[in-house]
Amino acid sequence: MHTTLAIDCGGGGIKASVLDESGTMRAQPLRVPTPYPLHPDLFVKTLVELSHQLPAADRVTVGMPGMIRHGVVVATPHYITKAGPRTRIDPELARAWANFDVRSALGAAFDRPTLVLNDAEVHGAGVVAGTGLELVLTLGTGLGCALFDGGRLAPHLEFSQAPVRWGMSYDTYIGEHERRRLGDSFWSRRVARVVEGLRPVFLWDRLYIGGGNSRRIIPEQLLRMGDDVVIVPNTAGIVGGVRAWSLRVH
């Protein structure tokens, strides 16, 4: 039986646990704040130190924000900033993260087979049914997205960085900062508008909404979204670490 160390890396915190092949956690999940400024070397060190507090595992799955292609960072929105989300970009960090082979670096540090994907993709691996077109959106510091067709993972689209209105990206429009500013009720209306705006773009069979803020959507707005929209637990970001190894990729 393979055991998997699953690490869910966000803009505000990093969570980890060890799971068996059925996806059952063999240890209580641990969480540490995401340290800033976050150089890739500190990122690797933080994940390894976190793993030392958990049982040993046979392999490692890491989900992190941004555009990750074949384990290499093309772009990451939060980790290149001076002090975390919505702070200024540090040019040196931007250069350090660009084209950083995070899978190789973590594989060498853990000395175990390592898989690195976008965090929404790992989240989706934990919830998709594997039939039809399934879209996964995660609501947290910003907006995460993953698309599956018949259980097959599509190439990642970082549309969270696209402009939506008033010069804001999707990331900022329905991210944590705006939720705190608006309150859950008004923020939930925004989420509902985003869902309806994306519906004709994807024409999904099922939309899953996860992430730490999904539980903050008020019932009235959730009802407006329709029966093809499902709220899923945030633990999927860790549980998906097992199924992510069997994902078929376009």
GROMACS .gro file of C-alpha atoms in nm:
model
  250
    1MET     CA    1   0.000   0.000   0.000
    2HIS     CA    2   0.132   0.344  -0.097
    3THR     CA    3   0.107   0.629   0.148
    4THR     CA    4   0.104   0.987   0.024
    5LEU     CA    5   0.222   1.306   0.186
    6ALA     CA    6  -0.023   1.564   0.050
    7ILE     CA    7   0.064   1.932   0.087
    8ASP     CA    8  -0.181   2.208  -0.004
    9CYS     CA    9   0.003   2.539  -0.044
   10GLY     CA   10  -0.198   2.860  -0.040
   11GLY     CA   11  -0.136   3.231  -0.019
   12GLY     CA   12  -0.206   3.243   0.354
   13GLY     CA   13  -0.125   2.896   0.480
   14ILE     CA   14   0.030   2.559   0.400
   15LYS     CA   15  -0.155   2.242   0.507
   16ALA     CA   16  -0.034   1.884   0.502
   17SER     CA   17  -0.130   1.532   0.600
   18VAL     CA   18  -0.043   1.172   0.516
   19LEU     CA   19  -0.304   0.952   0.350
   20ASP     CA   20  -0.339   0.585   0.263
   21GLU     CA   21  -0.443   0.455  -0.080
   22SER     CA   22  -0.813   0.497   0.001
   23GLY     CA   23  -0.762   0.866   0.078
   24THR     CA   24  -0.804   0.824   0.453
   25MET     CA   25  -0.585   1.055   0.657
   26ARG     CA   26  -0.338   0.871   0.876
   27ALA     CA   27  -0.258   1.184   1.074
   28GLN     CA   28  -0.439   1.502   1.168
   29PRO     CA   29  -0.367   1.772   0.907
   30LEU     CA   30  -0.113   2.033   1.010
   31ARG     CA   31  -0.114   2.397   0.905
   32VAL     CA   32   0.154   2.666   0.915
   33PRO     CA   33   0.131   3.025   0.788
   34THR     CA   34   0.290   3.081   0.450
   35PRO     CA   35   0.617   3.264   0.526
   36TYR     CA   36   0.705   3.584   0.338
   37PRO     CA   37   0.915   3.684   0.161
   38LEU     CA   38   0.910   3.335   0.013
   39HIS     CA   39   1.216   3.242  -0.189
   40PRO     CA   40   1.197   2.898  -0.356
   41ASP     CA   41   1.466   2.770  -0.116
   42LEU     CA   42   1.252   2.873   0.183
   43PHE     CA   43   0.948   2.715   0.020
   44VAL     CA   44   1.126   2.381  -0.009
   45LYS     CA   45   1.262   2.407   0.345
   46THR     CA   46   0.918   2.491   0.488
   47LEU     CA   47   0.756   2.189   0.324
   48VAL     CA   48   1.030   1.952   0.435
   49GLU     CA   49   1.014   2.079   0.794
   50LEU     CA   50   0.637   2.038   0.794
   51SER     CA   51   0.673   1.680   0.673
   52HIS     CA   52   0.900   1.596   0.968
   53GLN     CA   53   0.599   1.643   1.197
   54LEU     CA   54   0.400   1.376   1.010
   55PRO     CA   55   0.441   1.001   0.953
   56ALA     CA   56   0.677   0.893   0.677
   57ALA     CA   57   0.519   0.852   0.332
   58ASP     CA   58   0.611   0.674   0.010
   59ARG     CA   59   0.542   0.966  -0.224
   60VAL     CA   60   0.458   1.337  -0.217
   61THR     CA   61   0.187   1.546  -0.382
   62VAL     CA   62   0.210   1.926  -0.371
   63GLY     CA   63  -0.054   2.169  -0.490
   64MET     CA   64   0.049   2.533  -0.523
   65PRO     CA   65  -0.104   2.848  -0.673
   66GLY     CA   66  -0.016   2.961  -1.023
   67MET     CA   67   0.063   2.819  -1.362
   68ILE     CA   68   0.256   2.494  -1.315
   69ARG     CA   69   0.358   2.302  -1.627
   70HIS     CA   70   0.520   1.962  -1.592
   71GLY     CA   71   0.633   2.051  -1.241
   72VAL     CA   72   0.789   2.383  -1.347
   73VAL     CA   73   0.662   2.722  -1.228
   74VAL     CA   74   0.559   2.939  -1.521
   75ALA     CA   75   0.400   3.200  -1.294
   76THR     CA   76   0.285   3.216  -0.933
   77PRO     CA   77   0.085   3.516  -0.806
   78HIS     CA   78   0.151   3.534  -0.432
   79TYR     CA   79   0.497   3.395  -0.375
   80ILE     CA   80   0.670   3.667  -0.575
   81THR     CA   81   0.544   3.943  -0.342
   82LYS     CA   82   0.735   4.116  -0.066
   83ALA     CA   83   0.495   4.035   0.218
   84GLY     CA   84   0.217   3.819   0.079
   85PRO     CA   85  -0.098   3.864  -0.132
   86ARG     CA   86  -0.180   4.221  -0.243
   87THR     CA   87   0.166   4.352  -0.153
   88ARG     CA   88   0.426   4.472  -0.401
   89ILE     CA   89   0.608   4.231  -0.629
   90ASP     CA   90   0.973   4.172  -0.546
   91PRO     CA   91   1.167   4.160  -0.876
   92GLU     CA   92   1.428   3.926  -0.730
   93LEU     CA   93   1.162   3.680  -0.615
   94ALA     CA   94   0.991   3.702  -0.953
   95ARG     CA   95   1.318   3.603  -1.121
   96ALA     CA   96   1.382   3.325  -0.867
   97TRP     CA   97   1.040   3.166  -0.919
   98ALA     CA   98   1.029   3.201  -1.299
   99ASN     CA   99   1.093   2.859  -1.457
  100PHE     CA  100   1.179   2.711  -1.118
  101ASP     CA  101   1.168   2.331  -1.143
  102VAL     CA  102   0.980   2.285  -0.819
  103ARG     CA  103   0.909   1.916  -0.878
  104SER     CA  104   1.279   1.832  -0.914
  105ALA     CA  105   1.375   2.048  -0.616
  106LEU     CA  106   1.114   1.889  -0.390
  107GLY     CA  107   1.183   1.541  -0.522
  108ALA     CA  108   1.548   1.581  -0.430
  109ALA     CA  109   1.465   1.729  -0.088
  110PHE     CA  110   1.215   1.455   0.001
  111ASP     CA  111   1.407   1.179  -0.180
  112ARG     CA  112   1.072   1.036  -0.290
  113PRO     CA  113   0.859   1.041  -0.606
  114THR     CA  114   0.700   1.385  -0.613
  115LEU     CA  115   0.409   1.532  -0.808
  116VAL     CA  116   0.348   1.907  -0.827
  117LEU     CA  117   0.028   2.054  -0.972
  118ASN     CA  118  -0.176   2.368  -0.944
  119ASP     CA  119  -0.362   2.358  -0.612
  120ALA     CA  120  -0.707   2.366  -0.776
  121GLU     CA  121  -0.609   2.067  -0.989
  122VAL     CA  122  -0.523   1.864  -0.679
  123HIS     CA  123  -0.846   1.984  -0.518
  124GLY     CA  124  -1.038   1.871  -0.825
  125ALA     CA  125  -0.874   1.530  -0.822
  126GLY     CA  126  -1.037   1.473  -0.485
  127VAL     CA  127  -1.393   1.550  -0.597
  128VAL     CA  128  -1.457   1.493  -0.968
  129ALA     CA  129  -1.681   1.202  -1.068
  130GLY     CA  130  -1.496   1.141  -1.394
  131THR     CA  131  -1.798   1.183  -1.623
  132GLY     CA  132  -1.879   1.480  -1.844
  133LEU     CA  133  -1.719   1.823  -1.829
  134GLU     CA  134  -1.642   1.913  -1.468
  135LEU     CA  135  -1.512   2.254  -1.361
  136VAL     CA  136  -1.354   2.313  -1.021
  137LEU     CA  137  -1.330   2.661  -0.869
  138THR     CA  138  -1.155   2.721  -0.537
  139LEU     CA  139  -1.224   3.031  -0.330
  140GLY     CA  140  -0.950   3.137  -0.093
  141THR     CA  141  -0.686   3.408  -0.105
  142GLY     CA  142  -0.779   3.431  -0.473
  143LEU     CA  143  -0.955   3.212  -0.729
  144GLY     CA  144  -0.831   2.873  -0.842
  145CYS     CA  145  -0.954   2.679  -1.145
  146ALA     CA  146  -0.923   2.330  -1.290
  147LEU     CA  147  -1.110   2.165  -1.577
  148PHE     CA  148  -1.173   1.792  -1.626
  149ASP     CA  149  -1.329   1.617  -1.925
  150GLY     CA  150  -1.433   1.258  -1.856
  151GLY     CA  151  -1.192   1.254  -1.563
  152ARG     CA  152  -0.906   1.374  -1.784
  153LEU     CA  153  -0.728   1.687  -1.662
  154ALA     CA  154  -0.726   1.964  -1.923
  155PRO     CA  155  -0.432   2.206  -1.965
  156HIS     CA  156  -0.438   2.464  -1.690
  157LEU     CA  157  -0.595   2.804  -1.755
  158GLU     CA  158  -0.489   3.078  -1.516
  159PHE     CA  159  -0.799   3.282  -1.594
  160SER     CA  160  -0.802   3.408  -1.234
  161GLN     CA  161  -0.559   3.674  -1.359
  162ALA     CA  162  -0.796   3.790  -1.635
  163PRO     CA  163  -0.973   4.126  -1.590
  164VAL     CA  164  -1.335   4.099  -1.484
  165ARG     CA  165  -1.453   4.457  -1.409
  166TRP     CA  166  -1.336   4.791  -1.267
  167GLY     CA  167  -0.979   4.701  -1.353
  168MET     CA  168  -0.995   4.401  -1.117
  169SER     CA  169  -0.895   4.044  -1.192
  170TYR     CA  170  -1.108   3.748  -1.086
  171ASP     CA  171  -0.842   3.686  -0.821
  172THR     CA  172  -0.904   4.021  -0.656
  173TYR     CA  173  -1.276   4.053  -0.741
  174ILE     CA  174  -1.381   3.750  -0.535
  175GLY     CA  175  -1.065   3.697  -0.330
  176GLU     CA  176  -1.033   3.706   0.047
  177HIS     CA  177  -0.958   4.078   0.065
  178GLU     CA  178  -1.285   4.168  -0.105
  179ARG     CA  179  -1.480   3.918   0.104
  180ARG     CA  180  -1.356   4.086   0.419
  181ARG     CA  181  -1.433   4.431   0.280
  182LEU     CA  182  -1.781   4.351   0.152
  183GLY     CA  183  -1.901   4.095   0.404
  184ASP     CA  184  -2.029   3.748   0.315
  185SER     CA  185  -2.367   3.858   0.178
  186PHE     CA  186  -2.244   4.107  -0.084
  187TRP     CA  187  -1.942   3.894  -0.161
  188SER     CA  188  -2.169   3.592  -0.224
  189ARG     CA  189  -2.358   3.798  -0.481
  190ARG     CA  190  -2.031   3.856  -0.663
  191VAL     CA  191  -1.954   3.486  -0.660
  192ALA     CA  192  -2.299   3.413  -0.805
  193ARG     CA  193  -2.243   3.669  -1.080
  194VAL     CA  194  -1.907   3.515  -1.164
  195VAL     CA  195  -2.064   3.168  -1.184
  196GLU     CA  196  -2.334   3.291  -1.421
  197GLY     CA  197  -2.075   3.477  -1.629
  198LEU     CA  198  -1.862   3.165  -1.665
  199ARG     CA  199  -2.151   2.929  -1.741
  200PRO     CA  200  -2.171   3.010  -2.116
  201VAL     CA  201  -1.790   2.996  -2.138
  202PHE     CA  202  -1.751   2.640  -2.007
  203LEU     CA  203  -2.103   2.489  -2.040
  204TRP     CA  204  -2.009   2.246  -1.766
  205ASP     CA  205  -2.200   1.937  -1.666
  206ARG     CA  206  -2.102   1.995  -1.304
  207LEU     CA  207  -1.933   2.281  -1.123
  208TYR     CA  208  -1.761   2.215  -0.792
  209ILE     CA  209  -1.684   2.509  -0.565
  210GLY     CA  210  -1.425   2.443  -0.296
  211GLY     CA  211  -1.155   2.623  -0.102
  212GLY     CA  212  -1.169   2.773   0.243
  213ASN     CA  213  -1.425   3.041   0.152
  214SER     CA  214  -1.675   2.816  -0.025
  215ARG     CA  215  -1.855   2.759   0.305
  216ARG     CA  216  -1.911   3.136   0.333
  217ILE     CA  217  -2.144   3.152   0.033
  218ILE     CA  218  -2.486   3.230   0.177
  219PRO     CA  219  -2.764   2.975   0.102
  220GLU     CA  220  -2.975   3.224  -0.095
  221GLN     CA  221  -2.698   3.281  -0.351
  222LEU     CA  222  -2.606   2.914  -0.364
  223LEU     CA  223  -2.966   2.831  -0.450
  224ARG     CA  224  -2.953   3.080  -0.739
  225MET     CA  225  -2.657   2.899  -0.892
  226GLY     CA  226  -2.856   2.587  -0.977
  227ASP     CA  227  -2.849   2.213  -0.916
  228ASP     CA  228  -2.537   2.166  -1.128
  229VAL     CA  229  -2.327   2.359  -0.874
  230VAL     CA  230  -2.193   2.168  -0.572
  231ILE     CA  231  -2.002   2.293  -0.268
  232VAL     CA  232  -1.721   2.056  -0.171
  233PRO     CA  233  -1.510   2.045   0.149
  234ASN     CA  234  -1.177   2.223   0.166
  235THR     CA  235  -1.012   1.896   0.275
  236ALA     CA  236  -1.031   1.791  -0.092
  237GLY     CA  237  -0.710   1.988  -0.140
  238ILE     CA  238  -0.536   1.723   0.069
  239VAL     CA  239  -0.746   1.416  -0.012
  240GLY     CA  240  -0.693   1.482  -0.382
  241GLY     CA  241  -0.323   1.421  -0.327
  242VAL     CA  242  -0.385   1.048  -0.364
  243ARG     CA  243  -0.606   1.051  -0.674
  244ALA     CA  244  -0.381   1.306  -0.842
  245TRP     CA  245  -0.134   1.027  -0.918
  246SER     CA  246  -0.387   0.852  -1.139
  247LEU     CA  247  -0.500   1.162  -1.329
  248ARG     CA  248  -0.504   1.137  -1.705
  249VAL     CA  249  -0.372   1.454  -1.861
  250HIS     CA  250  -0.464   1.597  -2.201
   0.00000   0.00000   0.00000
